[in-house]
């Protein structure tokens, strides 16, 4: 799924009050973090990831996270990544676009 500008704007607004659920630190993004991100996406659909380290490479890391988790990068604001994953089960979707 490719998000339109209007959908991204809506998701950014929805993400405003959300706290980051995952932090990327000195160890970078490894398999345990990817699993945690997938779990959080399946539970919430819209999450934030905070970069504590690797701030200079956050764009590349963000694209890698999205690819590995099957999610979409909504935006990177400062050191916060906003990710969205659309649940294929329409009855379980929490985020309506």
N, CA, C and O of each residue as an XYZ file, in Angstrom:
388
protein
N       0.845     -1.184      0.000
C       0.000      0.000      0.000
C       0.881      1.235      0.000
O       1.816      1.338      0.794
N       0.589      2.158     -0.875
C       1.281      3.436     -0.891
C       0.327      4.496     -0.372
O      -0.788      4.642     -0.874
N       0.769      5.230      0.632
C      -0.071      6.242      1.253
C      -0.053      7.532      0.445
O       0.986      7.940     -0.074
N      -1.221      8.170      0.346
C      -1.307      9.475     -0.312
C      -0.904     10.545      0.694
O      -0.788     10.276      1.890
N      -0.697     11.736      0.207
C      -0.347     12.850      1.091
C      -1.436     13.127      2.113
O      -1.147     13.434      3.270
N      -2.689     13.018      1.685
C      -3.824     13.249      2.582
C      -3.875     12.187      3.680
O      -4.139     12.503      4.840
N      -3.622     10.922      3.311
C      -3.609      9.844      4.298
C      -2.463     10.020      5.285
O      -2.630      9.806      6.485
N      -1.297     10.411      4.774
C      -0.149     10.644      5.670
C      -0.452     11.768      6.648
O      -0.114     11.673      7.828
N      -1.082     12.828      6.169
C      -1.427     13.951      7.043
C      -2.382     13.491      8.150
O      -2.225     13.872      9.310
N      -3.365     12.676      7.786
C      -4.312     12.165      8.780
C      -3.590     11.289      9.805
O      -3.823     11.414     11.007
N      -2.713     10.405      9.327
C      -1.976      9.521     10.231
C      -1.038     10.303     11.149
O      -0.889      9.959     12.322
N      -0.406     11.350     10.624
C       0.469     12.180     11.471
C      -0.331     12.832     12.586
O       0.131     12.917     13.724
N      -1.530     13.291     12.257
C      -2.394     13.875     13.279
C      -2.797     12.862     14.326
O      -2.817     13.166     15.519
N      -3.120     11.653     13.882
C      -3.504     10.586     14.807
C      -2.326     10.173     15.690
O      -2.523      9.792     16.844
N      -1.114     10.244     15.162
C       0.080      9.811     15.892
C       0.557     10.852     16.895
O       1.414     10.565     17.730
N       0.014     12.040     16.817
C       0.499     13.134     17.669
C       0.523     12.757     19.156
O       1.494     13.065     19.847
N      -0.502     12.113     19.647
C      -0.585     11.793     21.072
C       0.022     10.452     21.458
O      -0.017     10.070     22.627
N       0.582      9.732     20.492
C       1.148      8.417     20.758
C       2.590      8.542     21.259
O       3.359      9.357     20.751
N       2.943      7.747     22.240
C       4.328      7.709     22.718
C       5.089      6.628     21.949
O       4.498      5.631     21.534
N       6.408      6.819     21.755
C       7.206      5.790     21.070
C       7.166      4.460     21.822
O       7.280      4.429     23.047
N       7.004      3.364     21.081
C       6.948      2.041     21.702
C       8.277      1.297     21.590
O       8.524      0.351     22.338
N       9.126      1.718     20.665
C      10.426      1.075     20.438
C      11.490      2.161     20.389
O      11.255      3.257     19.880
N      12.666      1.843     20.925
C      13.787      2.768     20.846
C      14.944      2.090     20.113
O      15.261      0.928     20.367
N      15.567      2.836     19.201
C      16.736      2.341     18.478
C      17.951      2.939     19.158
O      18.178      4.148     19.098
N      18.733      2.083     19.808
C      19.900      2.543     20.552
C      21.194      2.112     19.903
O      21.275      1.951     18.686
N      22.209      1.927     20.737
C      23.555      1.604     20.254
C      23.619      0.299     19.472
O      24.444      0.154     18.570
N      22.752     -0.650     19.812
C      22.773     -1.954     19.133
C      22.158     -1.877     17.740
O      22.277     -2.819     16.956
N      21.502     -0.763     17.427
C      20.869     -0.629     16.117
C      19.581     -1.429     16.060
O      18.975     -1.727     17.089
N      19.174     -1.769     14.867
C      17.937     -2.537     14.681
C      18.324     -3.956     14.297
O      18.839     -4.213     13.209
N      18.061     -4.862     15.218
C      18.351     -6.265     14.988
C      17.042     -7.045     15.016
O      15.976     -6.459     15.204
N      17.114     -8.330     14.834
C      15.922     -9.176     14.749
C      14.970     -9.021     15.946
O      13.757     -8.981     15.735
N      15.461     -8.933     17.190
C      14.516     -8.763     18.306
C      13.701     -7.463     18.199
O      12.515     -7.448     18.527
N      14.334     -6.380     17.744
C      13.609     -5.121     17.581
C      12.591     -5.231     16.441
O      11.476     -4.722     16.553
N      12.972     -5.891     15.352
C      12.053     -6.080     14.223
C      10.823     -6.861     14.692
O       9.695     -6.508     14.348
N      11.037     -7.913     15.471
C       9.905     -8.697     15.993
C       9.019     -7.838     16.886
O       7.793     -7.923     16.815
N       9.638     -7.008     17.730
C       8.871     -6.127     18.614
C       8.074     -5.103     17.814
O       6.925     -4.810     18.147
N       8.673     -4.566     16.772
C       7.980     -3.599     15.920
C       6.803     -4.270     15.215
O       5.714     -3.701     15.152
N       7.014     -5.476     14.687
C       5.923     -6.215     14.029
C       4.778     -6.457     15.000
O       3.612     -6.264     14.655
N       5.113     -6.880     16.216
C       4.091     -7.138     17.233
C       3.300     -5.865     17.539
O       2.071     -5.888     17.613
N       4.019     -4.761     17.716
C       3.361     -3.489     18.025
C       2.476     -3.030     16.865
O       1.380     -2.515     17.086
N       2.951     -3.214     15.630
C       2.153     -2.839     14.460
C       0.892     -3.691     14.356
O      -0.178     -3.172     14.038
N       1.006     -4.982     14.619
C      -0.155     -5.865     14.539
C      -1.168     -5.531     15.634
O      -2.369     -5.746     15.465
N      -0.682     -5.011     16.744
C      -1.565     -4.654     17.846
C      -2.184     -3.266     17.672
O      -3.365     -3.072     17.960
N      -1.382     -2.295     17.198
C      -1.839     -0.895     17.166
C      -1.998     -0.307     15.764
O      -2.736      0.663     15.595
N      -1.342     -0.853     14.781
C      -1.345     -0.398     13.387
C      -0.555      0.899     13.161
O       0.057      1.058     12.105
N      -0.554      1.802     14.100
C       0.162      3.070     13.988
C       1.059      3.212     15.211
O       0.571      3.259     16.340
N       2.374      3.280     14.988
C       3.314      3.352     16.117
C       4.414      4.379     15.839
O       4.600      4.849     14.717
N       5.127      4.698     16.913
C       6.302      5.562     16.811
C       7.529      4.788     17.278
O       7.461      3.974     18.199
N       8.660      5.065     16.613
C       9.953      4.493     16.971
C      10.891      5.668     17.204
O      10.986      6.569     16.370
N      11.582      5.658     18.336
C      12.485      6.763     18.671
C      13.928      6.350     18.431
O      14.357      5.271     18.840
N      14.672      7.227     17.761
C      16.096      7.003     17.515
C      16.906      7.670     18.616
O      16.894      8.894     18.748
N      17.617      6.857     19.412
C      18.535      7.387     20.419
C      19.929      7.523     19.822
O      20.667      8.452     20.151
N      20.281      6.599     18.949
C      21.551      6.602     18.233
C      21.243      6.443     16.750
O      20.083      6.310     16.360
N      22.275      6.458     15.936
C      22.135      6.317     14.480
C      21.268      7.415     13.883
O      20.592      7.191     12.879
N      21.279      8.585     14.479
C      20.431      9.683     14.007
C      20.802     10.135     12.602
O      19.946     10.626     11.866
N      22.061      9.976     12.222
C      22.499     10.374     10.890
C      22.029      9.395      9.819
O      22.035      9.725      8.633
N      21.628      8.208     10.220
C      21.224      7.173      9.266
C      19.756      6.788      9.428
O      19.335      5.725      8.972
N      18.983      7.648     10.073
C      17.603      7.270     10.388
C      16.734      7.061      9.150
O      15.817      6.241      9.184
N      16.996      7.776      8.065
C      16.192      7.588      6.853
C      16.398      6.181      6.281
O      15.430      5.491      5.960
N      17.655      5.762      6.156
C      17.947      4.422      5.632
C      17.430      3.337      6.570
O      16.866      2.337      6.125
N      17.625      3.541      7.871
C      17.164      2.561      8.855
C      15.635      2.478      8.832
O      15.071      1.390      8.941
N      14.971      3.620      8.690
C      13.510      3.656      8.645
C      12.973      2.882      7.453
O      12.008      2.127      7.577
N      13.600      3.072      6.295
C      13.173      2.345      5.098
C      13.386      0.843      5.272
O      12.565      0.039      4.831
N      14.488      0.472      5.914
C      14.769     -0.945      6.177
C      13.728     -1.536      7.136
O      13.240     -2.645      6.919
N      13.396     -0.799      8.185
C      12.387     -1.265      9.139
C      11.058     -1.477      8.420
O      10.405     -2.505      8.603
N      10.659     -0.504      7.602
C       9.386     -0.610      6.877
C       9.381     -1.831      5.955
O       8.390     -2.558      5.883
N      10.476     -2.044      5.263
C      10.581     -3.196      4.350
C      10.495     -4.509      5.131
O       9.785     -5.429      4.725
N      11.211     -4.593      6.240
C      11.248     -5.832      7.029
C       9.921     -6.134      7.726
O       9.597     -7.296      7.970
N       9.155     -5.087      8.046
C       7.902     -5.283      8.784
C       6.671     -5.228      7.894
O       5.564     -5.508      8.354
N       6.847     -4.871      6.628
C       5.701     -4.750      5.722
C       4.850     -3.535      6.014
O       3.659     -3.515      5.705
N       5.454     -2.524      6.607
C       4.718     -1.310      6.980
C       5.104     -0.150      6.065
O       5.931     -0.297      5.165
N       4.497      0.990      6.310
C       4.767      2.208      5.544
C       5.345      3.270      6.473
O       4.882      3.432      7.603
N       6.352      3.990      5.997
C       6.869      5.145      6.732
C       5.888      6.282      6.505
O       5.675      6.708      5.369
N       5.293      6.772      7.578
C       4.381      7.909      7.479
C       5.206      9.182      7.444
O       5.004     10.040      6.585
N       6.148      9.302      8.391
C       6.996     10.485      8.457
C       8.116     10.242      9.469
O       8.044      9.349     10.314
N       9.136     11.059      9.349
C      10.200     11.108     10.344
C      10.218     12.544     10.836
O      10.531     13.464     10.081
N       9.886     12.730     12.092
C       9.841     14.066     12.687
C      10.909     14.103     13.759
O      10.793     13.437     14.788
N      11.955     14.888     13.516
C      13.078     14.927     14.443
C      13.724     13.562     14.489
O      14.218     13.072     13.473
N      13.725     12.941     15.658
C      14.291     11.603     15.828
C      13.211     10.555     16.074
O      13.468      9.511     16.672
N      11.998     10.848     15.603
C      10.865      9.947     15.777
C      10.367      9.482     14.412
O      10.091     10.293     13.529
N      10.259      8.177     14.255
C       9.729      7.554     13.053
C       8.283      7.155     13.323
O       7.986      6.550     14.353
N       7.379      7.493     12.395
C       5.986      7.083     12.495
C       5.755      6.014     11.433
O       5.993      6.240     10.247
N       5.285      4.837     11.877
C       5.022      3.710     10.984
C       3.544      3.346     11.001
O       2.875      3.458     12.028
N       3.045      2.906      9.841
C       1.670      2.437      9.726
C       1.655      1.100      9.016
O       2.345      0.904      8.015
N       0.857      0.177      9.548
C       0.644     -1.124      8.926
C      -0.854     -1.347      8.855
O      -1.544     -1.281      9.872
N      -1.364     -1.611      7.650
C      -2.793     -1.816      7.477
C      -3.148     -3.277      7.714
O      -2.654     -4.170      7.027
N      -4.009     -3.505      8.696
C      -4.471     -4.852      8.995
C      -5.349     -5.323      7.839
O      -6.279     -4.623      7.440
N      -5.060     -6.499      7.304
C      -5.822     -7.027      6.176
C      -7.238     -7.457      6.587
O      -8.135     -7.521      5.747
N      -7.434     -7.746      7.860
C      -8.752     -8.107      8.379
C      -9.515     -6.814      8.687
O      -9.269     -6.160      9.700
N     -10.442     -6.462      7.798
C     -11.167     -5.192      7.941
C     -11.880     -5.071      9.299
O     -12.010     -3.969      9.832
N     -12.326     -6.166      9.839
C     -13.029     -6.143     11.118
C     -12.120     -5.803     12.296
O     -12.595     -5.344     13.335
N     -10.840     -6.022     12.143
C      -9.891     -5.770     13.238
C      -9.142     -4.463     13.077
O      -8.329     -4.116     13.934
N      -9.391     -3.727     12.002
C      -8.684     -2.465     11.780
C      -9.078     -1.443     12.839
O     -10.253     -1.249     13.149
N      -8.056     -0.803     13.376
C      -8.281      0.261     14.354
C      -8.186      1.626     13.696
O      -8.819      2.583     14.143
N      -7.400      1.717     12.643
C      -7.182      2.983     11.943
C      -7.990      2.958     10.659
O      -7.831      2.058      9.834
N      -8.847      3.937     10.491
C      -9.668      4.044      9.291
C      -9.141      5.188      8.431
O      -9.083      6.336      8.872
N      -8.758      4.860      7.199
C      -8.263      5.884      6.274
C      -9.293      6.196      5.225
O      -9.055      7.036      4.357
